[in-house]
Coordinates of C-alpha atoms in Angstrom, one line a residue:
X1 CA 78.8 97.0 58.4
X2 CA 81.8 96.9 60.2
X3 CA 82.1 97.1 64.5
X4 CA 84.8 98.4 65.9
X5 CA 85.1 96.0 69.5
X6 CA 85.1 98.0 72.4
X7 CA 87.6 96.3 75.1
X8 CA 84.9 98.1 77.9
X9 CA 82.3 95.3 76.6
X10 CA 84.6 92.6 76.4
X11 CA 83.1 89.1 78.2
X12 CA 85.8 86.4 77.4
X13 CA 85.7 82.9 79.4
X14 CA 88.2 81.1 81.7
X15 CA 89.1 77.2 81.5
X16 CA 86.9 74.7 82.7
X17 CA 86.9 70.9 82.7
X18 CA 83.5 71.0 84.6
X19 CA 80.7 72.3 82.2
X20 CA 77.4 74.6 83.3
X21 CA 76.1 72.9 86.0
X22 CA 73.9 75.2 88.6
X23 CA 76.5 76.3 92.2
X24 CA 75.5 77.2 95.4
X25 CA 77.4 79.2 98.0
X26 CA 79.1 78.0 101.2
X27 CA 80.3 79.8 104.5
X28 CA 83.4 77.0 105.7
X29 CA 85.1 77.9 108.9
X30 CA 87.9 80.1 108.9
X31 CA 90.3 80.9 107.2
X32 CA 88.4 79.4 104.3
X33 CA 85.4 81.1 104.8
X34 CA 82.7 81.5 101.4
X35 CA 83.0 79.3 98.9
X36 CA 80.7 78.1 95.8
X37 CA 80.3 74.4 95.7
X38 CA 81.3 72.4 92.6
X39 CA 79.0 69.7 90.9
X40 CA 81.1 66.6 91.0
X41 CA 80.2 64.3 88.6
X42 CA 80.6 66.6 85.6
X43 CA 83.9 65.8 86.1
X44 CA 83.3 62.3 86.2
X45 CA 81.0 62.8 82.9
X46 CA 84.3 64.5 81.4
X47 CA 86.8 62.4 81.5
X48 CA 84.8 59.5 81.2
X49 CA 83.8 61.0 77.3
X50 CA 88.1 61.8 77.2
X51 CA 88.4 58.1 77.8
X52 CA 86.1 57.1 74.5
X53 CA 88.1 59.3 72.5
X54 CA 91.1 58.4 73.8
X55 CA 90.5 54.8 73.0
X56 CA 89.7 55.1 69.6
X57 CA 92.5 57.8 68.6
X58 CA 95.2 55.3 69.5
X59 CA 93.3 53.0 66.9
X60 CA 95.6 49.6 66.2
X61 CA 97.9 50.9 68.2
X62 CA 98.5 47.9 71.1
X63 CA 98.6 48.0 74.8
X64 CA 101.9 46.9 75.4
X65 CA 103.7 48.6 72.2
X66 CA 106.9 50.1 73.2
X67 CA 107.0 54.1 72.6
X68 CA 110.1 55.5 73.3
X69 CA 111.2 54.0 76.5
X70 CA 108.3 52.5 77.8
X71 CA 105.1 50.1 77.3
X72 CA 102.1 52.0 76.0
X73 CA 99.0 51.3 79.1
X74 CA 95.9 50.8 78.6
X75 CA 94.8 54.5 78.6
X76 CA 91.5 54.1 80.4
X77 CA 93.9 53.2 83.5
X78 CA 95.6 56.7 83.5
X79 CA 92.4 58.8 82.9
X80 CA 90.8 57.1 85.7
X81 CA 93.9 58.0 88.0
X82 CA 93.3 61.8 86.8
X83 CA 89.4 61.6 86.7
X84 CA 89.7 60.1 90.9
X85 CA 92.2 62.3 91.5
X86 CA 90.0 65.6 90.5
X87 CA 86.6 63.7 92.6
X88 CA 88.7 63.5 95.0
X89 CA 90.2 67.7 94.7
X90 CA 86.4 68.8 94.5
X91 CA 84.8 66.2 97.3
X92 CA 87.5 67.6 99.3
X93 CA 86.8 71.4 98.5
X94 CA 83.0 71.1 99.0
X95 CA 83.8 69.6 102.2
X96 CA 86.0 72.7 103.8
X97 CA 89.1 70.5 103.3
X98 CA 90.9 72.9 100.5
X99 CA 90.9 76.5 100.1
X100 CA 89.5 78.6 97.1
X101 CA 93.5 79.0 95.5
X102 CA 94.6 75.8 95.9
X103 CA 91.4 74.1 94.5
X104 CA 91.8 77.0 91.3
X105 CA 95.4 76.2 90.7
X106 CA 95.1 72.4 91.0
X107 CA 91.7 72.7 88.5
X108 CA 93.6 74.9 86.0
X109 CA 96.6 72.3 85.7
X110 CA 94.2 69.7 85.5
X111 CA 92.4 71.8 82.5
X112 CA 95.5 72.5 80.9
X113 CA 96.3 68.5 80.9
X114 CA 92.7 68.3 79.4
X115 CA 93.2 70.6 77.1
X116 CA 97.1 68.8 75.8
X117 CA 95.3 65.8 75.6
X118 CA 92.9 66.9 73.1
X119 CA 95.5 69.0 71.3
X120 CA 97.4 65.5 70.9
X121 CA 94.0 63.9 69.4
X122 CA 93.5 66.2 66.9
X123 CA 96.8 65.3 65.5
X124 CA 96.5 62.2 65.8
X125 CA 93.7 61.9 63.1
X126 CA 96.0 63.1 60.8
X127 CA 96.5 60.3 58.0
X128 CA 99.8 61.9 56.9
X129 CA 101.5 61.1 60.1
X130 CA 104.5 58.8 59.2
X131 CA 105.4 56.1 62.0
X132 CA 108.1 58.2 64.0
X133 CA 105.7 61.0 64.2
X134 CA 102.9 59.1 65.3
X135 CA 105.4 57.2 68.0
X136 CA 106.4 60.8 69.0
X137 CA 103.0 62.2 69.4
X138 CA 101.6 58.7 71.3
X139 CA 105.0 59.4 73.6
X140 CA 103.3 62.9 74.2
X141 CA 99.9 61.6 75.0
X142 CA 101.5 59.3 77.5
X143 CA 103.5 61.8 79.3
X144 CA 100.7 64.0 79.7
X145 CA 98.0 61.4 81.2
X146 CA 101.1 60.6 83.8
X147 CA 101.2 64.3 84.2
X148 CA 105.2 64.4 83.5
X149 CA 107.4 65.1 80.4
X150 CA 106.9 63.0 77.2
X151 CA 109.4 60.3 76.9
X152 CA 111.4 60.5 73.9
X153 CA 113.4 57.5 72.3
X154 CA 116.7 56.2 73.5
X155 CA 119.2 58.3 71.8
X156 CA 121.9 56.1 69.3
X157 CA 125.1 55.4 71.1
X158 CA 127.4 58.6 70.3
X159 CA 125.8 60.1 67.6
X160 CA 122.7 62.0 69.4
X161 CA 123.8 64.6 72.8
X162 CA 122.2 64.0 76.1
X163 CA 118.8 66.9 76.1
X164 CA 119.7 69.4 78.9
X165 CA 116.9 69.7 81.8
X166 CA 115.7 72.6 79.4
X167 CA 115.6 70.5 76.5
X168 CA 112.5 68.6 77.8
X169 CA 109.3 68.4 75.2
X170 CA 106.9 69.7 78.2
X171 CA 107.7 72.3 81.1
X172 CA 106.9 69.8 84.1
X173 CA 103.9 70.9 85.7
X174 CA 103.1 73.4 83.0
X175 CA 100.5 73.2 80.0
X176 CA 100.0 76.1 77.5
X177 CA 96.7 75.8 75.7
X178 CA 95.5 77.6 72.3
X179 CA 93.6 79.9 74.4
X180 CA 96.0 80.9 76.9
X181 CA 98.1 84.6 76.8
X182 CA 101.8 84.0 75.4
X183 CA 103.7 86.7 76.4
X184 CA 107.0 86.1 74.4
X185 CA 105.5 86.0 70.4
X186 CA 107.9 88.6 68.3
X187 CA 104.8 89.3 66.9
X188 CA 102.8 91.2 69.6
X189 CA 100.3 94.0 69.0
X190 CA 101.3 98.1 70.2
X191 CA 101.0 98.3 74.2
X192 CA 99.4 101.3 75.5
X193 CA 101.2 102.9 78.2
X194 CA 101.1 102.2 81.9
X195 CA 98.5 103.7 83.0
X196 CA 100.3 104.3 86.7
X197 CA 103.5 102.9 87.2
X198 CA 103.1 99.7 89.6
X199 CA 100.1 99.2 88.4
X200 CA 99.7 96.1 86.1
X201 CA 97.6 96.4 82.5
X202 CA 93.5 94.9 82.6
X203 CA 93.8 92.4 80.1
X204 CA 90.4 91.2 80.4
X205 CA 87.6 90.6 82.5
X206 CA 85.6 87.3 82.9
X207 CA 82.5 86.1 85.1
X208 CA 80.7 82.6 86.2
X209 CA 77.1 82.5 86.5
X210 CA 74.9 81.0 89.3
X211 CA 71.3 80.0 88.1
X212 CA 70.2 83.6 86.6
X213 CA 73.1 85.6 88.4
X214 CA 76.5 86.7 89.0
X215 CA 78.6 84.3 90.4
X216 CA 82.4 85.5 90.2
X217 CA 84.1 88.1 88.5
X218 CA 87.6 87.1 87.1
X219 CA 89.9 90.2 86.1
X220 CA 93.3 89.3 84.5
X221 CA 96.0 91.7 84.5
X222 CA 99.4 91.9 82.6
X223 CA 102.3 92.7 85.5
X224 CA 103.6 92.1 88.6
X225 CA 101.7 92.1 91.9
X226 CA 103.1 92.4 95.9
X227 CA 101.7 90.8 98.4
X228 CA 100.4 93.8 99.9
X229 CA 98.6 94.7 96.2
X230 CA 94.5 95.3 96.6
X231 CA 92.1 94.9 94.2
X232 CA 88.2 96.3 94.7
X233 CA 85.2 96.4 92.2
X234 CA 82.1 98.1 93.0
X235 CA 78.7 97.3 91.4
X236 CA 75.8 99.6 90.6
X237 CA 74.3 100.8 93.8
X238 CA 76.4 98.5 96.2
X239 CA 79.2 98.6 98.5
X240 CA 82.9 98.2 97.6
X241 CA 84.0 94.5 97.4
X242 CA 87.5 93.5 97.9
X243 CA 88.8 90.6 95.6
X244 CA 91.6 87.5 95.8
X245 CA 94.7 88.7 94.0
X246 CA 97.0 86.1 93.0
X247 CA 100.1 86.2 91.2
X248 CA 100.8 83.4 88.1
X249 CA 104.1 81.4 89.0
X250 CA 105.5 81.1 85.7
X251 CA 103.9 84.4 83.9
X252 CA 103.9 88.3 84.8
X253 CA 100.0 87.7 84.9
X254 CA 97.9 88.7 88.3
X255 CA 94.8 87.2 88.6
X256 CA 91.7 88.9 90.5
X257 CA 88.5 86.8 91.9
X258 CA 85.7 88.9 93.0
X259 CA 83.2 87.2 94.8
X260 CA 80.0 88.7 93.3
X261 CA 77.4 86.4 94.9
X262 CA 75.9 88.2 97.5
X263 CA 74.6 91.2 95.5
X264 CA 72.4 88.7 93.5
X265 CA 73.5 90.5 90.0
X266 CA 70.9 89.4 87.1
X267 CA 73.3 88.1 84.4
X268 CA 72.9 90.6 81.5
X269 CA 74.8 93.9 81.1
X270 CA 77.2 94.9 84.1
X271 CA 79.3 97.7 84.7
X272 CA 81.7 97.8 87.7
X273 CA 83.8 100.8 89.1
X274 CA 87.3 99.5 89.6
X275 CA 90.4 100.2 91.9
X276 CA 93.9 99.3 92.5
X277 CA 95.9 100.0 95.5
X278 CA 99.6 99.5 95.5
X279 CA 101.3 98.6 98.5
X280 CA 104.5 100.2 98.1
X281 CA 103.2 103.2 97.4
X282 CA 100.5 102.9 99.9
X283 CA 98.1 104.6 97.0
X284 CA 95.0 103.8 95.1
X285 CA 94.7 104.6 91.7
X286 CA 90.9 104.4 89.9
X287 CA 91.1 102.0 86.8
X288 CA 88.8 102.2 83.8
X289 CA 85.2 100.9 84.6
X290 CA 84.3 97.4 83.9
X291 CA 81.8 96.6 81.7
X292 CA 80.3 93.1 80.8
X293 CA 77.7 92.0 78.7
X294 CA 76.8 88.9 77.6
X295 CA 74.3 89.7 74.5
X296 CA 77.7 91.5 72.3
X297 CA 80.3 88.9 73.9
X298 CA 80.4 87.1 70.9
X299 CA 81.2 90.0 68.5
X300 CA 84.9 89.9 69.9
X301 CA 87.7 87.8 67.9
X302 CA 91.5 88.2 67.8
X303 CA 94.5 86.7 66.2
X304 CA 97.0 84.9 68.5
X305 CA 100.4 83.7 68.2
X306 CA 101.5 80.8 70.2
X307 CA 104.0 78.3 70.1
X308 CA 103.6 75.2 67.7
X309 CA 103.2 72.8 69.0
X310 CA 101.6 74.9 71.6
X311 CA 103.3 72.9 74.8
X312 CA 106.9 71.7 73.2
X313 CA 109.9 73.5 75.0
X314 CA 112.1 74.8 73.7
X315 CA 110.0 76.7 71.3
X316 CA 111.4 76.4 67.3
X317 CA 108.3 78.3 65.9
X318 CA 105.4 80.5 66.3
X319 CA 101.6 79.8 64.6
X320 CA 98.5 81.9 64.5
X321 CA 95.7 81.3 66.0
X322 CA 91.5 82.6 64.9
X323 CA 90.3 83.2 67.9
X324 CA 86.6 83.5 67.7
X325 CA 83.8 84.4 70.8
X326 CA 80.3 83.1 70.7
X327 CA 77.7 82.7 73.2
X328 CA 76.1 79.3 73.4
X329 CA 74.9 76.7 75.7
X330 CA 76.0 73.8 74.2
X331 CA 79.6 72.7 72.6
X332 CA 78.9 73.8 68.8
X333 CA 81.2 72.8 66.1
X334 CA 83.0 76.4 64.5
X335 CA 84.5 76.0 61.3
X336 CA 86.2 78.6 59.0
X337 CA 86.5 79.4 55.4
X338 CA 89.6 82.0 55.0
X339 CA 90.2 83.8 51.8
X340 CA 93.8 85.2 51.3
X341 CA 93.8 88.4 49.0
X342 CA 90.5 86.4 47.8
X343 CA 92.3 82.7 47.5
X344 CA 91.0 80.3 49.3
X345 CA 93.6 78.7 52.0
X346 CA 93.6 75.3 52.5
X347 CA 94.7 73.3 55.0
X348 CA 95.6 69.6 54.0
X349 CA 93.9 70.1 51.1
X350 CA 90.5 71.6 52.4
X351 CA 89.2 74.6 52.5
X352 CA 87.5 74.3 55.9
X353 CA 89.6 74.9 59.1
X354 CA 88.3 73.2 62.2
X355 CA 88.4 74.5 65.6
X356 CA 90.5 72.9 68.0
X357 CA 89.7 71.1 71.4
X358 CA 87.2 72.2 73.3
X359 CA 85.7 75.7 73.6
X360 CA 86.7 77.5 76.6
X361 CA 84.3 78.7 78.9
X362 CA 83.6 79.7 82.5
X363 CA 81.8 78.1 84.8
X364 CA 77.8 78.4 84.0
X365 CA 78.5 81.2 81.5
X366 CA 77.3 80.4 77.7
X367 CA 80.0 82.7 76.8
X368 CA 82.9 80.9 74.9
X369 CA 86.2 80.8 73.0
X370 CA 87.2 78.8 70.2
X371 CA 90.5 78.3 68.6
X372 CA 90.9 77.9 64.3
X373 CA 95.1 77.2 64.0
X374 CA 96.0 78.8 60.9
X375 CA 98.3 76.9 58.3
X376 CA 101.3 78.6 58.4
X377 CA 104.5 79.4 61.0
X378 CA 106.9 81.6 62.0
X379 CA 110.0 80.8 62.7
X380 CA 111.5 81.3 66.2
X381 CA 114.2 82.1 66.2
X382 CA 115.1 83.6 63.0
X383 CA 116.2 81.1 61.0
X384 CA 114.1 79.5 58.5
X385 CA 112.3 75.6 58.8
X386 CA 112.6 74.3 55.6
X387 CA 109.7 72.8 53.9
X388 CA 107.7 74.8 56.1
X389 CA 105.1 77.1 54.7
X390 CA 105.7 80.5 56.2
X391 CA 103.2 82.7 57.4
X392 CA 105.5 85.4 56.3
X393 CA 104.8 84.5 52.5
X394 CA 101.2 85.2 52.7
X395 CA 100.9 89.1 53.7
X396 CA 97.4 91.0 52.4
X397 CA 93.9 91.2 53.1
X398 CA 92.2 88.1 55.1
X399 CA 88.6 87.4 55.1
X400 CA 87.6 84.7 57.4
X401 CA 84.1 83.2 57.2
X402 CA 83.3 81.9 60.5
X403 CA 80.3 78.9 60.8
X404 CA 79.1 77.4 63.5
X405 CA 77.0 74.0 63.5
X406 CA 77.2 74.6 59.9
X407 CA 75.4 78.0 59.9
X408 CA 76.7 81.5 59.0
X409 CA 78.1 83.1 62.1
X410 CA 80.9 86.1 61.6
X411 CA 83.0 87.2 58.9
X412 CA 86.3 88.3 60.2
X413 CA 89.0 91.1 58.6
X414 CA 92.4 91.8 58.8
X415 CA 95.5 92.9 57.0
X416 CA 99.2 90.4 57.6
X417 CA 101.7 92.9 56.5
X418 CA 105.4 91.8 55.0
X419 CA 106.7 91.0 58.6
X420 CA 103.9 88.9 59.5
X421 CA 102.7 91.6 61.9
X422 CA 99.1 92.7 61.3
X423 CA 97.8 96.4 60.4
X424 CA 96.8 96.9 63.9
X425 CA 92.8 97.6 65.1
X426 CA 92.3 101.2 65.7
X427 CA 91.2 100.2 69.4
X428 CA 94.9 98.7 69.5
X429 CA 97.2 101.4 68.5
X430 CA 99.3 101.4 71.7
X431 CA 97.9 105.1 72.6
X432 CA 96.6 105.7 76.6
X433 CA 93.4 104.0 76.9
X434 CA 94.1 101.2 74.2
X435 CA 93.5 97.7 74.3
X436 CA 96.1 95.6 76.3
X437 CA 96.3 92.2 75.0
X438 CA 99.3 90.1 73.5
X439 CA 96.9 89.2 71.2
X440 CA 95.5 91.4 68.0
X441 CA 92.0 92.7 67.9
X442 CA 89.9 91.9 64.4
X443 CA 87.3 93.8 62.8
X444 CA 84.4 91.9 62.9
X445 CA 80.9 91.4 61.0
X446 CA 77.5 89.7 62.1
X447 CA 76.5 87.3 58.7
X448 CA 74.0 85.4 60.8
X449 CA 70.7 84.8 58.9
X450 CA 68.7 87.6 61.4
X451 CA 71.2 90.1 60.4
X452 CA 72.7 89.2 56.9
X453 CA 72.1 91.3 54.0

């Protein structure tokens, strides 16, 4: 039988490049004030694994080759300049010395950078590769461990314009990642309405767990926020809690952070009143509630367009994404088998599609998100790659058998019409009330062994 997702029980995970380790709270003097220490060495533990696989991507490849401009370094080098650098960003948090923003934005870039040099990886064990693409995508994997834009090859006297600024292969600073909103696709869902005007869209609503409770409350929004914006969530039975609202600096995205530790909330099904007050207007306006619960996370999954590859600027083409939630303490491998009007699709050949990177997940929360990249693009702009295989070409039903560890796990739907747009969920059909995502919302199907049949 089919469920219809409900965007009310929706549990989807931030970033991390730190793992579920156990946090404890921490009054530091003002203006800091509470914070939730980090465990430290699961960074350590991280990046020391990134440097294994770092290592043996790169293969034959030797220290000292030239790619593009420069002399490929010994990789273990750079990853020990990012893996001190982030010891020293959460030695320095735990010890009062940075505030609760800085030490989020600093940890997201560095997750974004985690997350690149994965994507990079995975390509990288592509056999196909011929040696210009392989030189191209080793020039990527050393930009990003110097956390700057890829060098490219010395252009041939007169025949190849100097790239504009905005011609660089990476935004400086800036990492998209698989599982990250793109706002820009040309192939978003139907948006519901406003549901006040100045009031940003909930896209989705996200919490950290501490032991057997509640840690933080993350609440995305899809907008602009003033400085003088509120944000408030109320649990069951308790009083009103104010929460951090940040803007994004290169999105219209608003972040909230709602402090939840103090109530002591057993981690299980939650469901939060929520307000927004709007400075200019000097007005608060109720919001629908927000409900969380672990046990049906994983019965969410969505197709996403991003740009391929996910980080290059300027973007030449779109590709879609499975996006799939499960709930699990451990970093399974998800595979899919996809069936297009009951063809098998293949990518490289085989008819398993791998998930890519690592799954994202907050902090102590066995809630996660995979990424399956589906073989096929869209051009962006218009105009057609050639020898590309276009997603266009491959409009009817999708089945989507998702595995993970090798065992049955969901059977995904959906319909790709003759635009490359998708019949859109009947949760997502841009009425009041709707789901607001840039992503599309899939029909969904339990096939584990407990519930198939």
């Amino acid at each position: 039988m089919t469920r219809r997702h409900s965007f009310h029980c929706l549990l989807t995970c931030l970033f991390s490049a730190a793992g579920c380790a156990t946090y404890s709270s921490y009054r530091c003097p003002e203006p800091i004030g509470e914070i939730v220490r980090q465990e430290c060495d699961d960074y350590r533990l991280r990046y020391e694994s990134l440097a294994a696989k770092v290592k043996f991507s790169i293969g034959s490849v030797s220290i000292g080759a030239e790619v593009g401009s420069e002399k490929l370094r010994d990789p273990s080098e750079l990853i020990q300049v990012m893996m001190q650098r982030m010891l020293a960003l959460c030695h320095d948090f735990n010890a009062c010395r940075v505030d609760s923003r800085d030490y989020q934005r600093r940890r997201e870039e560095a997750d974004q950078a985690f997350t690149a040099v994965m994507a990079v990886l995975e390509q990288l064990k592509n056999p196909s590769l011929t040696p210009p693409e392989r030189q191209r995508m080793l020039g990527e994997l050393l930009a990003i461990l110097k956390g700057g834009p890829a060098q490219a090859p010395a252009p041939a006297p007169d025949k190849t314009p100097e790239k504009k600024p905005s011609d660089r292969e990476f935004s400086e600073g800036f990492f998209r990642d698989s599982t990250g909103y793109w706002y820009e696709s040309k192939l978003r869902p139907p948006q519901p309405p406003p549901a006040q005007p100045g009031v940003p869209a909930m896209l989705e609503a996200t919490a950290s767990k501490n032991g057997n409770f509640y840690s933080h409350l993350f609440v995305r929004f899809f907008g602009k926020a003033e400085a003088d914006d509120q944000f408030f969530v109320t649990p069951p039975g308790k009083e009103e809690l104010r929460c951090e609202l940040s803007a994004a600096r290169k999105e219209p995205e608003v972040t909230a952070n709602c402090n939840l530790e103090k109530h002591k909330l057993p981690f299980g099904p939650l469901r939060l009143a929520a307000r927004y007050f709007v400075g200019a207007k000097e007005q608060s306006f109720e919001l629908r509630a927000i409900a969380l619960d672990p046990r049906t996370a994983g019965t969410s999954a969505w197709l996403a367009f991003q740009p391929d590859p996910v980080r290059k600027d300027p973007i030449t083409r779109e590709r879609p994404w499975l996006l799939v939630t499960l709930v699990s303490s451990q970093h399974p491998s998800v595979t899919a088998r996809c069936f297009e009007n009951g063809k098998p699709v293949l990518q490289d050949g085989a008819a398993v599609l791998k998930a890519n990177g690592f799954p994202a997940g907050a902090y102590g929360s066995p809630v996660k998100r995979v990424s399956i990249p589906l073989p096929y693009v869209v051009p962006y702009p218009e105009d057609s790659p050639e020898g590309e295989d276009l997603w266009s070409r491959h409009a009817g039903e999708w089945r989507c058998k998702v595995s993970v560890d090798g065992e049955p796990y969901q059977e995904v739907r959906f319909k790709v019409k003759s635009d490359g747009s998708l019949e859109a969920h009947p949760d997502q059909q841009g009425r009041p009330g709707n789901v607001a995502s840039p992503w599309w919302l899939l029909d969904t199907r339990d096939i584990t062994e407990k519930n198939a049949g």
